[in-house]
Tab-separated table of C-alpha atoms in Angstrom:
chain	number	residue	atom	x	y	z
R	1	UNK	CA	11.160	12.102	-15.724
R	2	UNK	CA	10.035	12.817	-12.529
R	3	UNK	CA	7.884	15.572	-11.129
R	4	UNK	CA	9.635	18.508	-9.323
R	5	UNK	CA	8.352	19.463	-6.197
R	6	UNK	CA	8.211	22.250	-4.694
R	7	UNK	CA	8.327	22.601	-0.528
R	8	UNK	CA	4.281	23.314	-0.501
R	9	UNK	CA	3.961	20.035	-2.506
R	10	UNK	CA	6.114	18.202	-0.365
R	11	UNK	CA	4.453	19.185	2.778
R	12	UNK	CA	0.818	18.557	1.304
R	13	UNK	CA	2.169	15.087	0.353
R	14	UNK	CA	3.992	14.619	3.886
R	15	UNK	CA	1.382	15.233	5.670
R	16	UNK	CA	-1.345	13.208	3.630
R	17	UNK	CA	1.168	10.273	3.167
R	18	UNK	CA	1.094	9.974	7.068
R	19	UNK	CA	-2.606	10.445	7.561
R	20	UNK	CA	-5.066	10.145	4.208
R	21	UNK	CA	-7.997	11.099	6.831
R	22	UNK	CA	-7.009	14.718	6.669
R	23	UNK	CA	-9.483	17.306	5.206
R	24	UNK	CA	-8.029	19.396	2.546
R	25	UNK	CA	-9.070	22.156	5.181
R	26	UNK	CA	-6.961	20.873	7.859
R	27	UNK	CA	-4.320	20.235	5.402
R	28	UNK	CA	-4.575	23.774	4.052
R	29	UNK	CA	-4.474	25.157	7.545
R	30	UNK	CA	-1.165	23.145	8.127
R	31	UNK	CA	0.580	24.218	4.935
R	32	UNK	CA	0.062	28.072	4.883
R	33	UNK	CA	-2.684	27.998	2.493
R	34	UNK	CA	-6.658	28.532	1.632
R	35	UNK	CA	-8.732	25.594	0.988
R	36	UNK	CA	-8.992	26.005	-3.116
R	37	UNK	CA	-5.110	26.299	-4.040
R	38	UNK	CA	-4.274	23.025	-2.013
R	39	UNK	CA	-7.165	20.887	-3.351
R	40	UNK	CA	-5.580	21.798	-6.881
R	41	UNK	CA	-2.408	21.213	-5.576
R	42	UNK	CA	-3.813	17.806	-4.361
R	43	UNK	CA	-6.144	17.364	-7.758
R	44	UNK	CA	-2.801	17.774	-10.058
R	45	UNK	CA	-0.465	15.643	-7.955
R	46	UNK	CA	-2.931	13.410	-8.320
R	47	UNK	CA	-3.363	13.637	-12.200
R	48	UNK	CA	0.512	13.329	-12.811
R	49	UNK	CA	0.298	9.912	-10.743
R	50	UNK	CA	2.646	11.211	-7.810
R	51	UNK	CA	-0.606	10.656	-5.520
R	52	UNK	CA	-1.667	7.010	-6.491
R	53	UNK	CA	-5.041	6.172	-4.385
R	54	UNK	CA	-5.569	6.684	-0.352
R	55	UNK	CA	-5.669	3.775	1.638
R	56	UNK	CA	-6.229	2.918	5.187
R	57	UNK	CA	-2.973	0.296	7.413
R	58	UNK	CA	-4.475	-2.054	9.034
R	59	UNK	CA	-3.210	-3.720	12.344
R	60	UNK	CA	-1.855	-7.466	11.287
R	61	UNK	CA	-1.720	-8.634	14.438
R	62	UNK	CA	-4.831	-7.213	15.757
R	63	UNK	CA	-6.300	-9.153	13.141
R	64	UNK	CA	-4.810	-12.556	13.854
R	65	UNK	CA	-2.270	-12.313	10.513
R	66	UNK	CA	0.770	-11.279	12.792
R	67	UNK	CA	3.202	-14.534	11.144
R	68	UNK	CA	4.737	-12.940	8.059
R	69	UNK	CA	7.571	-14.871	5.843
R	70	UNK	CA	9.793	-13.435	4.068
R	71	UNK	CA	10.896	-15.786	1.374
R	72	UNK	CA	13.563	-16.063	-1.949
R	73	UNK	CA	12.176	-17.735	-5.134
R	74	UNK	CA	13.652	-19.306	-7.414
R	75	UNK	CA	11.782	-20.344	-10.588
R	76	UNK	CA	13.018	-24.023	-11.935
R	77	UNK	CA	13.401	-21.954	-15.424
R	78	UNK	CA	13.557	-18.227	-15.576
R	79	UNK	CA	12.166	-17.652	-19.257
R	80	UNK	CA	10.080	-14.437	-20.200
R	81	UNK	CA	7.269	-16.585	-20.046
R	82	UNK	CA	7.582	-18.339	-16.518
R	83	UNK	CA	8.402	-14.806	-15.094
R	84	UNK	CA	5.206	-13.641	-16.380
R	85	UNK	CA	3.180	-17.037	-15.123
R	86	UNK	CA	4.635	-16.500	-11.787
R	87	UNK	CA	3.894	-13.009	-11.795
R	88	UNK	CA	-0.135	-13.424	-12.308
R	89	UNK	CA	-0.228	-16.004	-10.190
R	90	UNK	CA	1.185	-13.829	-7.450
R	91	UNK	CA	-0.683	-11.093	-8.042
R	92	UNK	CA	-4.199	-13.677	-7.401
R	93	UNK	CA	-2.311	-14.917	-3.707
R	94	UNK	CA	-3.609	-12.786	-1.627
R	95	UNK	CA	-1.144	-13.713	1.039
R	96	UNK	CA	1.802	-12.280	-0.678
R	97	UNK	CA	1.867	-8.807	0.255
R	98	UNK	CA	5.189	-7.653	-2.164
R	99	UNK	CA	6.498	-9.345	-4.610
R	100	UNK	CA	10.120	-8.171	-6.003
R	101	UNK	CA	12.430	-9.402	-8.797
R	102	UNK	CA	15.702	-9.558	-7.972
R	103	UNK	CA	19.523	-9.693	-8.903
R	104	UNK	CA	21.097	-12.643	-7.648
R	105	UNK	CA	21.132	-16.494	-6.854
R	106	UNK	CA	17.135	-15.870	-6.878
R	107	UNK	CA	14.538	-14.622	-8.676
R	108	UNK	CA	12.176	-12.966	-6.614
R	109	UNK	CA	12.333	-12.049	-3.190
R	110	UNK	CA	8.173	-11.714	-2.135
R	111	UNK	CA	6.475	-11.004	1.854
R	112	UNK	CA	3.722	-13.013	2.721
R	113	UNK	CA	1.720	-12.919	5.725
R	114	UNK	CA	-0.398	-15.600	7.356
R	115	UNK	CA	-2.035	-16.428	11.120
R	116	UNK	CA	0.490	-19.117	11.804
R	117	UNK	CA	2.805	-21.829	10.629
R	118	UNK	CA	0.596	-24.030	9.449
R	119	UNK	CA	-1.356	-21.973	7.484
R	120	UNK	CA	2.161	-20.927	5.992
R	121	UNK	CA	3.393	-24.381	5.201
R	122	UNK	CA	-0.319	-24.736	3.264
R	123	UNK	CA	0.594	-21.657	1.408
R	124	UNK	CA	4.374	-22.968	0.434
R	125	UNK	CA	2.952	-26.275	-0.454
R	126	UNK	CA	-0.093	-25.683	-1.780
R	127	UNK	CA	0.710	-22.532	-4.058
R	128	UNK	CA	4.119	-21.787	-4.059
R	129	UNK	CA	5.234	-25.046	-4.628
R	130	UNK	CA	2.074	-26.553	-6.079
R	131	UNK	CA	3.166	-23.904	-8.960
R	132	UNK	CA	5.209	-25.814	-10.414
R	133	UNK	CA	7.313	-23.101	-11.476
R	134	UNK	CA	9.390	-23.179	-8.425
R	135	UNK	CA	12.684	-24.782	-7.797
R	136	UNK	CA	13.773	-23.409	-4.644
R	137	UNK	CA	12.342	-21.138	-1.650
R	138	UNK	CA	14.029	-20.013	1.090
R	139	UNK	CA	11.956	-18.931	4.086
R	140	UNK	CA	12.948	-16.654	6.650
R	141	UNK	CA	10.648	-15.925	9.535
R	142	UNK	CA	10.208	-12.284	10.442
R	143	UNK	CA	10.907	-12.488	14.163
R	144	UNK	CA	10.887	-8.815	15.553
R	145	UNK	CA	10.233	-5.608	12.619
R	146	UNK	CA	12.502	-2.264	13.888
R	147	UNK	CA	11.155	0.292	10.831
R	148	UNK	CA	8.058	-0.046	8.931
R	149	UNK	CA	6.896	2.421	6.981
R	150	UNK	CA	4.868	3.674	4.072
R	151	UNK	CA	6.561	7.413	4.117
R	152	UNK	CA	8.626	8.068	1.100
R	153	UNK	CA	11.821	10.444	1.977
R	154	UNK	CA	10.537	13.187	0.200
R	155	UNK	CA	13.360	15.594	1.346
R	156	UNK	CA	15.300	13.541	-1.009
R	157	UNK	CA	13.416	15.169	-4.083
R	158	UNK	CA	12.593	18.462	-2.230
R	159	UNK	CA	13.838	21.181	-0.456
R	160	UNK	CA	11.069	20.595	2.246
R	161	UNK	CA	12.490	18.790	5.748
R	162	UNK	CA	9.657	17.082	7.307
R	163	UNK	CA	9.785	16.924	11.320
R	164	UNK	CA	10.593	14.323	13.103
């Protein structure tokens, strides 16, 4: 079932799910409250598993790992066990950034990032394909990305609006 939130809640996790660097004092300060309440507010979100870790988003292309794939697998036979093969195996590429089973003509529909073609084409033949619990990929390039973003719509589950 999941966890009601209140608009206090939803503004703490607004707020923190935009920028993890905030202070629970600057936080506080931003929601209407003192420092103690919100850290317990923060503590218990935390403890039900709303609040999973903290991390820091990195700039792909700053970093030279700007060519990103987004392909459709399908496995040459989708038993219980080849799902789970596949998924450990994924899970140790550290090149796929989201992996996703799907309905559909495929199985799995996963993002991968690399620095360039080549080292993409390594990737599909190397591990992907060098599986060999793959039938079929379909790659699509990611030309041009319009919305990216690690913001949940919390005033889907809350009363609270976030601004714009």
């Amino acid at each position: 079932m999941p966890q009601s939130l209140d608009a206090i809640d939803a503004k703490i996790l607004d707020l923190i799910q935009k920028d993890a660097a905030l202070s629970v004092a600057e936080i506080a300060d931003r929601v209407g409250l003192s420092s103690s309440p919100c850290w317990r507010r923060i503590k218990r979100m935390e403890e039900a598993g709303i609040i999973r870790g903290r991390v820091t988003l990195l700039d792909r292309d700053a970093l030279g790992l700007g060519f990103e794939v987004v392909a459709s697998v399908k496995l040459a036979l989708p038993s219980k066990e080849n799902l789970a093969k596949f998924e450990a195996l994924v899970l140790k590429w550290a090149e796929v950034l989201e992996c996703m089973t799907v309905t559909g003509a495929v199985d799995y529909v996963i993002r991968i990032t690399t620095t360039d073609m080549h080292a993409y084409d390594t990737f599909l033949r190397e591990k992907l394909l060098g599986s060999g619990l793959v039938s079929d990929v379909q790659s699509r390039i990611v030309i041009n990305i319009a919305k990216r973003t690690t913001a949940l719509p919390l005033g889907l589950v809350s009363d609270y609006v976030p601004a714009s």
